Coordinates of C-alpha atoms and ligand atoms in Angstrom, one line a residue:
M922 CA 36.0 -69.8 84.4
R923 CA 33.5 -67.2 86.5
I924 CA 30.8 -65.1 84.9
R925 CA 30.3 -61.6 86.7
L926 CA 27.0 -60.6 86.6
T927 CA 26.3 -58.0 89.0
Q928 CA 26.4 -55.1 86.5
V929 CA 24.0 -56.3 84.3
T930 CA 20.8 -55.5 86.5
T931 CA 21.5 -53.9 89.3
G932 CA 19.1 -51.3 90.2
I933 CA 16.1 -52.6 88.1
I934 CA 13.4 -53.4 91.1
C935 CA 10.7 -55.3 90.6
L936 CA 8.2 -56.4 92.6
L937 CA 7.2 -59.9 92.1
L938 CA 3.4 -60.8 91.1
M939 CA 2.2 -63.8 92.7
L940 CA -0.9 -65.6 91.7
P941 CA -2.7 -66.1 94.9
V942 CA -1.3 -68.9 97.0
N943 CA -2.5 -71.0 99.5
T944 CA 0.6 -71.8 101.5
G945 CA -0.7 -71.6 105.1
C946 CA -1.4 -74.8 105.7
R947 CA 1.4 -76.8 106.8
R948 CA 0.3 -80.2 105.9
T949 CA 2.7 -82.4 103.9
E950 CA 0.6 -83.0 100.3
Q951 CA 0.1 -86.2 99.1
A952 CA 1.4 -87.6 96.3
G953 CA -1.0 -87.0 93.5
S954 CA -2.5 -84.0 94.8
K955 CA -0.7 -80.8 93.2
P956 CA 0.5 -77.9 95.3
P957 CA -0.2 -74.7 93.8
L958 CA 1.9 -72.8 90.9
V959 CA 3.4 -69.5 91.3
K960 CA 4.7 -67.4 88.0
T961 CA 7.3 -64.8 88.4
K962 CA 7.0 -61.7 86.9
S963 CA 9.4 -63.0 84.1
G964 CA 7.4 -65.8 83.3
I965 CA 9.1 -68.6 85.3
E966 CA 6.9 -71.5 86.9
M967 CA 7.4 -72.0 90.4
V968 CA 5.6 -74.5 92.7
A969 CA 4.6 -73.6 96.2
I970 CA 6.2 -76.8 98.0
P971 CA 4.5 -77.4 101.2
G972 CA 6.2 -77.8 104.4
G973 CA 6.3 -81.0 106.2
W974 CA 8.2 -84.0 107.6
F975 CA 9.8 -86.6 105.4
E976 CA 12.1 -89.5 105.2
M977 CA 15.6 -88.6 104.0
G978 CA 17.6 -91.0 102.5
S979 CA 17.8 -95.1 101.3
Q980 CA 18.3 -98.2 102.9
K981 CA 18.9 -100.0 99.8
G982 CA 21.4 -96.8 98.5
G983 CA 25.2 -96.2 99.1
S984 CA 26.3 -95.5 102.5
D985 CA 26.2 -91.8 102.3
E986 CA 22.2 -92.4 102.0
M987 CA 22.2 -93.9 105.5
P988 CA 20.6 -93.4 108.0
V989 CA 17.5 -92.9 106.9
H990 CA 16.5 -90.3 109.1
K991 CA 13.2 -87.8 109.6
V992 CA 14.0 -84.2 108.2
W993 CA 11.3 -81.3 108.5
I994 CA 11.4 -78.8 105.6
S995 CA 10.0 -75.3 106.3
P996 CA 7.7 -74.2 103.1
F997 CA 9.7 -73.0 99.6
L998 CA 9.0 -72.6 95.9
M999 CA 11.0 -74.4 93.6
D1000 CA 11.5 -73.9 90.0
V1001 CA 9.1 -76.3 87.6
Y1002 CA 12.3 -76.5 85.4
E1003 CA 15.9 -76.8 85.3
V1004 CA 17.0 -73.2 84.5
M1005 CA 16.8 -73.2 80.7
Q1006 CA 19.3 -71.3 78.5
D1007 CA 16.8 -68.3 77.3
Q1008 CA 16.3 -67.4 81.0
F1009 CA 20.1 -67.6 81.6
R1010 CA 20.5 -65.3 78.3
K1011 CA 18.0 -62.8 79.6
Y1012 CA 20.8 -61.4 81.6
Q1013 CA 22.9 -61.0 78.6
L1014 CA 25.1 -63.6 80.2
P1015 CA 27.4 -65.8 78.0
D1016 CA 25.7 -69.4 77.9
P1017 CA 28.1 -71.9 78.7
S1018 CA 26.1 -74.8 77.6
H1019 CA 27.5 -77.6 75.2
F1020 CA 24.1 -78.4 73.6
K1021 CA 23.1 -74.8 72.3
N1022 CA 19.4 -74.2 72.1
P1023 CA 17.2 -71.7 74.3
E1024 CA 14.8 -74.2 75.0
Y1025 CA 17.4 -76.9 76.7
P1026 CA 18.5 -76.8 80.4
L1027 CA 21.6 -74.5 80.8
E1028 CA 24.3 -77.1 81.5
Q1029 CA 28.5 -77.1 81.8
I1030 CA 27.9 -74.6 84.6
N1031 CA 29.8 -74.3 87.7
W1032 CA 28.2 -73.9 91.2
T1033 CA 29.4 -70.0 91.7
D1034 CA 27.8 -69.2 88.6
A1035 CA 24.6 -70.6 89.3
T1036 CA 24.6 -68.6 92.7
L1037 CA 25.6 -65.3 90.6
Y1038 CA 22.5 -66.2 88.2
C1039 CA 20.5 -66.7 91.7
N1040 CA 21.6 -63.2 92.7
E1041 CA 20.9 -61.4 89.6
R1042 CA 17.2 -63.0 89.1
S1043 CA 16.8 -62.0 93.0
L1044 CA 17.7 -58.0 92.1
A1045 CA 16.0 -58.5 88.8
E1046 CA 12.8 -59.0 90.8
G1047 CA 13.4 -57.0 93.8
F1048 CA 14.6 -59.5 96.3
E1049 CA 17.4 -59.3 98.5
P1050 CA 20.1 -61.5 97.0
C1051 CA 21.1 -64.6 99.2
Y1052 CA 24.9 -65.1 98.3
D1053 CA 27.6 -63.1 99.3
E1054 CA 29.7 -62.7 96.1
E1055 CA 33.1 -62.8 98.1
T1056 CA 32.6 -65.7 100.3
W1057 CA 29.6 -67.2 98.6
D1058 CA 28.0 -67.8 102.2
C1059 CA 24.6 -68.2 101.5
N1060 CA 22.3 -65.7 103.6
F1061 CA 19.2 -68.3 104.0
A1062 CA 17.0 -65.1 105.6
A1063 CA 17.2 -63.3 102.6
N1064 CA 13.8 -63.8 100.3
G1065 CA 16.0 -64.0 97.2
Y1066 CA 16.8 -67.1 95.0
R1067 CA 19.0 -69.6 95.8
L1068 CA 19.8 -73.1 95.1
P1069 CA 18.2 -75.8 97.1
T1070 CA 19.6 -77.5 100.3
E1071 CA 19.8 -81.1 99.4
A1072 CA 17.4 -81.6 101.6
E1073 CA 15.0 -79.3 100.3
W1074 CA 15.9 -80.9 96.7
E1075 CA 15.1 -84.6 97.9
Y1076 CA 11.9 -84.0 99.7
A1077 CA 10.7 -81.7 96.5
C1078 CA 11.9 -84.8 94.5
R1079 CA 10.2 -87.6 96.8
A1080 CA 6.7 -85.3 96.6
G1081 CA 5.6 -87.4 99.5
T1082 CA 6.8 -90.7 98.3
I1083 CA 9.2 -93.0 100.2
T1084 CA 9.9 -95.1 97.2
E1085 CA 13.6 -95.1 94.9
Y1086 CA 11.7 -93.1 92.6
S1087 CA 9.0 -90.2 92.7
F1088 CA 7.1 -92.9 90.4
G1089 CA 7.6 -96.0 92.6
N1090 CA 10.5 -98.7 92.5
N1091 CA 10.1 -100.1 89.0
K1092 CA 13.2 -98.7 87.1
A1093 CA 11.7 -99.7 83.9
K1094 CA 9.3 -96.6 84.3
L1095 CA 11.9 -94.1 84.5
R1096 CA 11.6 -94.2 80.6
T1097 CA 8.4 -92.3 81.4
Y1098 CA 9.7 -89.8 83.7
G1099 CA 13.0 -88.8 82.5
W1100 CA 16.3 -88.6 80.3
Y1101 CA 18.6 -91.1 81.3
V1102 CA 21.4 -93.0 79.5
D1103 CA 19.1 -95.5 77.9
N1104 CA 16.5 -93.2 76.3
S1105 CA 18.5 -89.9 76.2
S1106 CA 20.3 -90.4 72.9
G1107 CA 23.6 -88.6 74.4
K1108 CA 22.0 -84.9 75.0
T1109 CA 19.7 -83.1 77.1
H1110 CA 16.2 -82.3 76.1
P1111 CA 14.1 -79.4 76.7
G1112 CA 12.0 -79.7 79.9
G1113 CA 8.3 -80.8 80.2
Q1114 CA 8.5 -83.8 77.7
K1115 CA 8.6 -86.3 80.2
Q1116 CA 5.9 -86.8 83.2
P1117 CA 6.5 -84.5 86.2
N1118 CA 6.6 -85.8 89.9
P1119 CA 3.2 -85.8 91.9
W1120 CA 3.9 -82.2 92.9
G1121 CA 4.7 -80.9 89.3
L1122 CA 8.1 -80.8 89.2
Y1123 CA 9.9 -82.0 85.5
D1124 CA 13.3 -83.6 85.1
M1125 CA 13.8 -84.5 88.9
H1126 CA 14.9 -87.8 87.6
G1127 CA 17.8 -87.5 84.7
N1128 CA 18.3 -84.8 82.2
V1129 CA 20.7 -82.5 84.0
V1130 CA 22.0 -83.3 87.6
E1131 CA 21.3 -80.3 89.7
W1132 CA 23.3 -78.1 92.0
C1133 CA 22.3 -78.2 95.9
N1134 CA 23.5 -75.5 97.9
D1135 CA 25.1 -78.3 100.5
L1136 CA 28.8 -79.0 101.0
Y1137 CA 29.0 -82.5 100.6
A1138 CA 30.1 -85.0 103.3
G1139 CA 29.5 -89.1 103.2
N1140 CA 28.9 -89.1 107.0
Y1141 CA 26.4 -85.9 107.1
Y1142 CA 23.2 -88.1 107.6
S1143 CA 24.3 -89.4 110.9
Q1144 CA 24.6 -85.9 112.2
S1145 CA 22.7 -83.6 110.4
P1146 CA 20.0 -81.7 112.6
E1147 CA 15.9 -82.6 112.0
K1148 CA 14.7 -79.4 110.9
N1149 CA 15.7 -77.7 107.8
P1150 CA 19.5 -79.2 107.5
R1151 CA 21.9 -77.0 105.3
G1152 CA 24.9 -79.5 105.2
P1153 CA 28.2 -79.6 106.9
K1154 CA 30.1 -76.4 107.3
E1155 CA 33.0 -78.2 105.8
G1156 CA 33.6 -79.6 102.7
K1157 CA 35.7 -79.5 99.2
E1158 CA 33.0 -80.5 97.1
R1159 CA 29.1 -79.2 96.5
V1160 CA 26.4 -81.4 96.2
L1161 CA 24.7 -82.6 92.7
R1162 CA 21.1 -84.8 92.5
G1163 CA 19.0 -86.0 90.1
G1164 CA 20.7 -87.7 87.6
S1165 CA 21.2 -86.7 84.0
W1166 CA 20.9 -87.6 80.8
K1167 CA 24.6 -89.6 81.2
S1168 CA 23.5 -91.3 84.5
S1169 CA 22.2 -94.9 84.7
A1170 CA 18.9 -95.6 86.3
E1171 CA 20.2 -96.5 89.6
T1172 CA 21.9 -92.8 90.1
C1173 CA 18.5 -91.2 89.3
R1174 CA 17.0 -92.4 92.2
S1175 CA 15.4 -90.0 94.8
A1176 CA 18.1 -90.2 97.5
Y1177 CA 21.1 -90.6 95.3
R1178 CA 23.8 -88.5 96.4
S1179 CA 27.0 -87.1 94.3
S1180 CA 29.6 -84.6 94.1
D1181 CA 31.8 -82.6 91.9
P1182 CA 34.0 -83.7 91.0
S1183 CA 32.4 -86.9 90.6
I1184 CA 34.7 -90.2 90.0
D1185 CA 31.9 -92.5 90.4
D1186 CA 29.6 -93.9 87.7
T1187 CA 27.3 -91.3 87.4
C1188 CA 29.6 -90.1 84.7
L1189 CA 29.1 -86.6 85.3
A1190 CA 30.8 -84.6 82.9
S1191 CA 30.3 -81.0 82.6
D1192 CA 27.8 -80.9 79.9
A1193 CA 25.6 -82.9 82.2
I1194 CA 25.5 -80.5 85.0
G1195 CA 22.7 -77.8 85.6
F1196 CA 20.2 -76.4 88.5
R1197 CA 16.9 -74.9 89.5
C1198 CA 16.4 -72.1 91.9
V1199 CA 14.2 -72.0 95.2
R1200 CA 13.4 -69.3 97.6
N1201 CA 11.6 -69.1 100.6
A1202 CA 7.6 -69.1 101.1
P1203 CA 6.4 -65.8 101.5
D1204 CA 6.9 -64.3 105.0
N1205 CA 3.6 -65.1 106.2
V1206 CA 4.4 -69.0 106.4
S1207 CA 6.0 -70.1 109.7
S1208 CA 9.3 -71.7 109.2
E1209 CA 8.7 -74.0 112.0
P1210 CA 7.1 -77.1 112.3
K1211 CA 3.6 -76.7 114.5
M1212 CA 1.0 -78.9 115.1
N1213 CA -2.4 -77.6 115.0
S1214 CA -6.0 -78.8 114.1
E1215 CA -6.6 -76.0 111.4
K1216 CA -9.0 -76.6 108.8
Q1217 CA -7.0 -78.7 105.9
T1218 CA -6.8 -77.9 102.3
Q1219 CA -9.4 -79.7 99.9
N1220 CA -7.6 -82.3 99.1
T1221 CA -9.6 -85.0 98.6
A1222 CA -7.8 -88.5 100.2
K1223 CA -8.7 -91.8 99.0
T1224 CA -9.8 -94.0 102.1
G1225 CA -9.3 -97.6 101.9
L1226 CA -12.0 -100.1 103.5
V1227 CA -11.4 -103.0 104.8
Y1228 CA -14.3 -105.8 105.3
D1229 CA -14.8 -109.4 104.6
D1230 CA -17.7 -111.6 105.3
I1231 CA -15.6 -113.9 107.9
Y1232 CA -15.8 -111.0 110.4
I1233 CA -19.9 -111.6 110.6
E1234 CA -19.1 -115.7 111.2
H1235 CA -17.5 -114.8 114.4
K1236 CA -20.6 -115.9 116.2
T1237 CA -21.0 -114.5 120.1
T1238 CA -23.6 -115.8 122.5
P1239 CA -27.1 -114.3 121.9
G1240 CA -27.7 -111.1 123.0
H1241 CA -23.8 -110.5 123.3
P1242 CA -23.2 -106.9 122.9
E1243 CA -20.1 -107.9 120.7
C1244 CA -22.4 -109.0 117.9
P1245 CA -21.9 -109.6 114.1
E1246 CA -24.9 -107.1 113.6
R1247 CA -22.3 -104.7 114.4
L1248 CA -20.6 -104.9 111.3
V1249 CA -23.8 -105.3 109.2
R1250 CA -25.3 -101.8 110.4
I1251 CA -22.2 -100.0 109.6
I1252 CA -21.7 -101.4 106.3
K1253 CA -25.6 -100.6 105.8
Q1254 CA -25.1 -97.1 107.0
L1255 CA -22.3 -96.6 104.6
K1256 CA -24.0 -97.6 101.5
A1257 CA -27.0 -95.7 102.5
G1258 CA -24.9 -92.5 103.1
G1259 CA -23.1 -92.9 99.9
L1260 CA -19.7 -93.4 101.0
Y1261 CA -19.4 -96.6 100.4
S1262 CA -18.8 -96.5 96.7
Q1263 CA -16.4 -93.7 97.0
L1264 CA -14.0 -95.9 99.2
V1265 CA -11.5 -98.2 98.1
E1266 CA -12.3 -101.9 98.7
L1267 CA -9.5 -103.5 100.3
K1268 CA -9.7 -107.4 100.2
P1269 CA -7.6 -108.3 103.3
A1270 CA -5.6 -111.6 103.6
P1271 CA -5.0 -113.7 106.5
A1272 CA -2.2 -112.6 109.0
D1273 CA 0.8 -114.9 108.3
R1274 CA 1.4 -116.4 111.8
H1275 CA 4.7 -114.9 111.9
W1276 CA 2.9 -111.4 112.5
I1277 CA 1.0 -112.7 115.3
E1278 CA 3.9 -114.2 117.0
T1279 CA 5.4 -110.9 117.3
V1280 CA 2.6 -110.0 119.6
H1281 CA 1.3 -113.4 120.7
A1282 CA 2.9 -116.3 122.3
P1283 CA 2.7 -119.4 119.8
E1284 CA 1.1 -121.7 122.3
Y1285 CA -1.8 -119.2 122.7
I1286 CA -2.1 -118.9 119.0
D1287 CA -2.2 -122.7 119.2
R1288 CA -4.9 -122.6 122.3
A1289 CA -6.8 -119.9 120.2
R1290 CA -7.5 -122.2 117.3
S1291 CA -8.0 -125.8 118.9
S1292 CA -10.4 -123.8 121.1
C1293 CA -12.3 -122.5 118.2
E1294 CA -12.5 -125.4 116.0
N1295 CA -13.1 -127.9 118.7
G1296 CA -16.1 -125.8 119.7
A1297 CA -15.1 -124.5 123.0
G1298 CA -17.9 -122.0 124.0
Y1299 CA -15.3 -119.5 125.1
L1300 CA -11.5 -118.6 125.1
D1301 CA -9.8 -118.0 128.2
S1302 CA -12.2 -115.9 129.9
G1303 CA -16.2 -116.3 129.9
D1304 CA -16.1 -113.1 128.1
V1305 CA -14.5 -114.0 125.0
P1306 CA -17.4 -116.2 123.3
I1307 CA -15.9 -117.8 120.5
S1308 CA -17.6 -120.3 117.7
L1309 CA -16.4 -122.7 114.9
K1310 CA -14.9 -119.7 112.6
S1311 CA -13.7 -117.4 115.6
Y1312 CA -10.3 -118.1 114.9
E1313 CA -10.4 -117.8 111.2
A1314 CA -12.1 -114.3 111.4
A1315 CA -9.5 -113.3 114.3
V1316 CA -6.5 -114.0 111.7
M1317 CA -8.4 -112.1 109.1
A1318 CA -9.1 -109.3 111.5
A1319 CA -5.2 -108.7 111.8
G1320 CA -4.4 -109.4 108.5
G1321 CA -6.8 -106.7 107.6
V1322 CA -5.0 -104.4 109.3
L1323 CA -1.6 -105.6 107.4
T1324 CA -3.7 -105.1 104.0
A1325 CA -4.9 -101.8 105.1
I1326 CA -0.8 -101.0 106.0
D1327 CA 0.3 -102.1 102.6
A1328 CA -2.5 -99.9 100.6
V1329 CA -1.2 -97.0 102.7
M1330 CA 2.4 -97.7 102.2
E1331 CA 1.9 -98.4 98.3
Q1332 CA -0.2 -95.2 98.0
K1333 CA -3.1 -96.9 96.9
V1334 CA -5.1 -95.2 99.7
T1335 CA -3.8 -92.0 101.9
N1336 CA -5.8 -93.7 104.7
A1337 CA -7.9 -96.8 105.7
F1338 CA -10.7 -97.8 108.1
C1339 CA -10.7 -101.4 109.3
A1340 CA -14.3 -102.6 109.9
V1341 CA -12.9 -105.9 111.6
R1342 CA -14.1 -108.4 114.2
P1343 CA -13.5 -109.5 116.8
P1344 CA -11.8 -106.5 118.1
G1345 CA -8.0 -106.5 119.8
H1346 CA -7.1 -104.0 122.5
H1347 CA -7.4 -106.0 125.3
S1348 CA -5.8 -109.0 124.3
L1349 CA -2.5 -109.6 126.0
E1350 CA 0.6 -111.9 124.6
N1351 CA -0.9 -115.0 126.1
R1352 CA -4.7 -114.6 127.2
A1353 CA -7.7 -113.5 125.3
M1354 CA -9.6 -111.0 127.2
G1355 CA -12.5 -108.2 126.9
F1356 CA -14.2 -109.6 123.5
C1357 CA -10.5 -109.7 122.1
I1358 CA -8.3 -112.5 120.9
F1359 CA -5.6 -111.0 118.6
N1360 CA -4.3 -107.3 119.4
N1361 CA -4.8 -106.1 115.7
V1362 CA -3.2 -102.7 116.2
A1363 CA -0.5 -104.3 118.2
I1364 CA 0.1 -106.2 115.1
G1365 CA 0.3 -103.8 112.7
T1366 CA 2.6 -101.8 114.9
R1367 CA 5.1 -104.4 114.5
Y1368 CA 4.6 -105.6 110.8
I1369 CA 4.8 -101.7 110.0
Q1370 CA 8.3 -101.3 111.8
E1371 CA 9.4 -105.1 110.3
K1372 CA 8.1 -104.8 106.8
H1373 CA 8.1 -101.4 106.0
N1374 CA 11.0 -100.1 108.3
L1375 CA 9.1 -97.4 109.5
P1376 CA 10.1 -97.2 113.2
K1377 CA 8.1 -94.9 115.2
I1378 CA 4.2 -95.3 115.6
L1379 CA 1.7 -93.5 116.9
I1380 CA -1.1 -95.5 118.7
V1381 CA -4.5 -93.3 119.1
D1382 CA -6.9 -95.1 121.3
W1383 CA -10.1 -93.7 121.9
D1384 CA -12.4 -96.9 123.0
V1385 CA -14.2 -96.0 125.8
H1386 CA -12.4 -98.7 128.1
H1387 CA -8.4 -98.9 128.4
G1388 CA -6.0 -100.9 126.2
N1389 CA -4.4 -102.5 128.6
G1390 CA -3.2 -105.3 126.0
T1391 CA -1.6 -102.3 123.8
Q1392 CA -0.1 -100.8 126.7
A1393 CA 1.3 -103.9 127.8
A1394 CA 2.9 -104.7 124.3
F1395 CA 4.9 -101.4 124.6
Y1396 CA 5.1 -100.2 128.0
D1397 CA 9.1 -100.3 127.6
D1398 CA 9.3 -99.7 123.7
P1399 CA 10.0 -96.1 123.1
N1400 CA 9.4 -96.3 119.7
V1401 CA 5.6 -96.8 119.9
L1402 CA 3.9 -93.8 121.9
Y1403 CA 0.3 -95.0 123.3
F1404 CA -1.9 -92.8 123.5
S1405 CA -5.3 -93.7 125.7
V1406 CA -8.6 -91.7 126.8
H1407 CA -11.1 -93.5 128.2
Q1408 CA -13.5 -93.8 131.3
Y1409 CA -11.9 -94.6 134.6
P1410 CA -12.2 -96.2 137.0
F1411 CA -14.1 -98.9 134.6
Y1412 CA -13.0 -102.0 132.8
P1413 CA -10.5 -103.6 132.8
G1414 CA -9.0 -101.4 135.7
S1415 CA -5.7 -100.6 134.4
G1416 CA -5.0 -96.9 132.7
S1417 CA -4.5 -94.1 135.5
D1418 CA -2.1 -91.3 134.0
A1419 CA 0.4 -93.1 136.3
E1420 CA 0.9 -95.3 133.8
Q1421 CA 3.8 -94.0 131.7
G1422 CA 5.7 -96.2 130.3
S1423 CA 8.9 -98.1 131.8
G1424 CA 12.3 -98.3 131.1
K1425 CA 13.5 -96.9 127.8
G1426 CA 9.6 -96.4 127.3
L1427 CA 9.2 -94.2 129.9
Q1428 CA 6.8 -91.2 129.2
T1429 CA 5.8 -93.0 125.7
N1430 CA 2.5 -94.4 127.5
I1431 CA -0.2 -91.6 128.3
N1432 CA -3.4 -92.3 129.5
V1433 CA -6.0 -89.8 130.1
P1434 CA -8.7 -91.2 132.3
L1435 CA -11.7 -89.4 132.5
P1436 CA -14.8 -89.7 134.8
A1437 CA -18.1 -91.4 133.5
G1438 CA -20.5 -88.7 132.0
S1439 CA -17.0 -87.1 130.1
G1440 CA -18.2 -85.6 126.8
D1441 CA -17.1 -84.0 123.2
E1442 CA -15.3 -81.2 125.2
S1443 CA -13.4 -83.4 127.5
Y1444 CA -12.1 -85.8 125.0
V1445 CA -11.2 -82.9 122.7
K1446 CA -9.6 -81.3 125.3
A1447 CA -7.3 -84.3 126.1
F1448 CA -6.5 -84.5 122.4
E1449 CA -5.5 -81.2 122.2
D1450 CA -3.6 -80.5 125.7
K1451 CA -1.9 -83.8 125.7
L1452 CA -1.9 -85.9 122.2
T1453 CA -1.0 -83.1 119.9
P1454 CA 2.0 -81.8 121.9
A1455 CA 3.0 -85.4 122.5
A1456 CA 2.8 -86.3 119.0
S1457 CA 4.7 -83.3 117.6
S1458 CA 7.9 -83.9 119.7
F1459 CA 7.5 -87.5 118.9
A1460 CA 7.2 -87.4 115.2
P1461 CA 5.6 -90.7 114.3
D1462 CA 6.1 -92.6 110.9
F1463 CA 2.7 -93.9 110.8
V1464 CA -0.5 -93.3 113.1
L1465 CA -3.2 -96.0 114.1
V1466 CA -6.2 -95.6 115.7
S1467 CA -7.7 -98.2 117.8
A1468 CA -11.0 -96.9 117.1
G1469 CA -13.8 -98.0 119.5
F1470 CA -17.2 -96.3 119.7
D1471 CA -18.5 -97.2 123.0
A1472 CA -18.0 -93.8 124.2
H1473 CA -20.9 -92.8 122.7
E1474 CA -23.7 -91.0 124.7
G1475 CA -26.1 -94.1 123.4
D1476 CA -23.8 -97.1 123.8
L1477 CA -24.8 -100.3 125.7
L1478 CA -21.4 -100.6 127.9
G1479 CA -20.0 -97.1 128.2
G1480 CA -20.8 -94.5 130.5
M1481 CA -19.6 -91.6 128.2
R1482 CA -21.5 -88.5 126.4
V1483 CA -19.4 -88.6 123.1
T1484 CA -21.4 -87.6 119.9
E1485 CA -20.9 -88.3 116.2
Q1486 CA -19.5 -84.7 116.0
G1487 CA -17.1 -85.4 118.9
F1488 CA -15.8 -88.5 117.0
A1489 CA -15.1 -86.5 113.8
K1490 CA -13.1 -84.2 115.5
L1491 CA -11.0 -86.7 117.2
T1492 CA -10.7 -87.8 113.7
Q1493 CA -9.7 -84.5 112.6
I1494 CA -6.7 -84.5 115.0
A1495 CA -5.2 -87.5 114.7
K1496 CA -5.6 -87.3 110.9
S1497 CA -3.9 -83.7 111.4
I1498 CA -0.9 -85.2 113.4
A1499 CA -0.4 -87.9 110.5
E1500 CA -0.7 -85.0 107.9
K1501 CA 2.2 -82.8 109.7
C1502 CA 4.3 -85.9 110.9
C1503 CA 4.0 -88.8 108.3
A1504 CA 2.3 -87.4 105.0
G1505 CA -1.1 -88.7 106.3
R1506 CA 0.0 -92.5 106.8
L1507 CA -2.9 -93.4 108.9
V1508 CA -5.0 -96.3 109.3
S1509 CA -8.0 -96.9 112.1
V1510 CA -9.1 -100.2 113.4
L1511 CA -12.5 -100.6 115.0
E1512 CA -12.6 -101.8 118.6
G1513 CA -15.3 -101.5 120.5
G1514 CA -18.9 -99.6 119.9
Y1515 CA -21.8 -101.3 121.1
G1516 CA -25.5 -99.1 120.4
L1517 CA -25.6 -100.1 116.9
E1518 CA -27.3 -96.9 116.0
G1519 CA -24.9 -94.4 117.3
L1520 CA -22.1 -96.9 116.2
A1521 CA -22.9 -96.7 112.9
A1522 CA -23.2 -92.9 112.8
S1523 CA -19.9 -92.6 114.5
V1524 CA -18.0 -94.7 111.8
E1525 CA -19.8 -92.6 109.2
A1526 CA -18.7 -89.4 110.5
H1527 CA -15.1 -90.8 111.1
I1528 CA -14.7 -92.2 107.7
R1529 CA -16.0 -89.0 106.1
V1530 CA -13.4 -86.8 108.1
L1531 CA -10.8 -89.6 106.8
M1532 CA -12.1 -89.0 103.1
Q1533 CA -11.4 -85.2 103.4
Ligands
ZN243 ZN1 -14.3 -100.9 124.9

């Protein structure tokens, strides 16, 4: 059966009246912050979906959901609800639905009829139709309505989440978010009765399964392009997404793929098949991913703070610059500035030894423990003074980073700052160095990769010293981009721009050595000219910051002239990269910073930007 619609509204040219939409920002919105709504002249509400990167697929699903891969989606508008029967009837079209009710979603619709509706709606609102009604080819350059690509659909469904459903991993909660076999009473339901996803889209899980534009291929993910994939060129069936009133909870997952005719366990009878429309975002929005540091929309990010009193118990020698007072002053400043109460307190747990061993040799870990507990004055070298509780503090410092990473991954917070001691970026696999015992950021890197299955990590290190330990840990690893800007020549001696990585990791180690006396301008220039483009092509899954503040103009050890405003700007750039590439996932970890006043003020400026 095919419904011909073209004569109905041809010639009616209306301009679409749109509410002002801020689509100029290309950040990936966070779960919890809703993108703006747009209302078409015919009264249909659409969500202005921002462009961004996301991870498509699932490692827990069927083989056709793998590999999980990174995809860029350009901005687009998507219907808040499935196309409802009254919307369809506006064009005087025979309603094919089984469960007749103007407020119920349209169903029993085949793919070509869904595309014809898209064309009619485009004409009625003065847009260029996307579909050729002879070949059914889709003109993606047209400004009219079309079915979403499969990637657009999953991106919109996930809404910044990486869990199995847009509300998390708990299947039992599906009752709150969708109509499926366990709660539908064997029929469809009006839109808007269940909770929407974080971007304000309803019924992305259940009610009616939805047509996508793409042809279906089970192996498509292993060959699909990174930017705006549009499905394989050849295929017999079209993709259906989102599960229906007949589906099991499993088949309502964000990544679940099905096609028509379906013989799998989705039970996709035709009275479970509907659709919703999308159209490209207005022309003033770039369709290509760009990295920039433009001002972000004012979505308030939740920022976590890791701190524990054990960090104060790591005592160094009297007069040593890496002193407990550093953290005391930081916390005091955050309280005085009113920030402390706005941060999400993250209580750290000690790092499991397994995670420390991803970076450090077992015998070194044993030596660190016995040296501290036996009351040795220092570990390995005179510049790593230790005390009885130093081992416990070091394990908790690494653990604090892991706690922050978990909080970001669980979306308790968008990003986090770890006010930890001892610092980490000089420590090597089997040796303490430069006030550092365990390499907190390197351990965090391995943790994200192994525990959370996110392979590509960007480490931004703006401590005034070169992070030789971190560089060594990942020197031949193509999945870790280490970027360090530092005073040079200076302690520890490494960090020339000729050190670019080795083997498969060649080009994934970027050093920007700067002469003593460099200030905000040189640092920002290094970030804009070198970090931003490299990060853009690397496309990290997570950003870690080795945040040392010893490049501050008032520091006791460093010879640089960076100000609090400079650190704020560097933070903004790093945060912007995280927003563009990985839904804002960023954990910042204290390294150096020895002028107490400048340190505390810089940390405050840093956190203020993270919170924006
Ligand atoms: Zn330092």
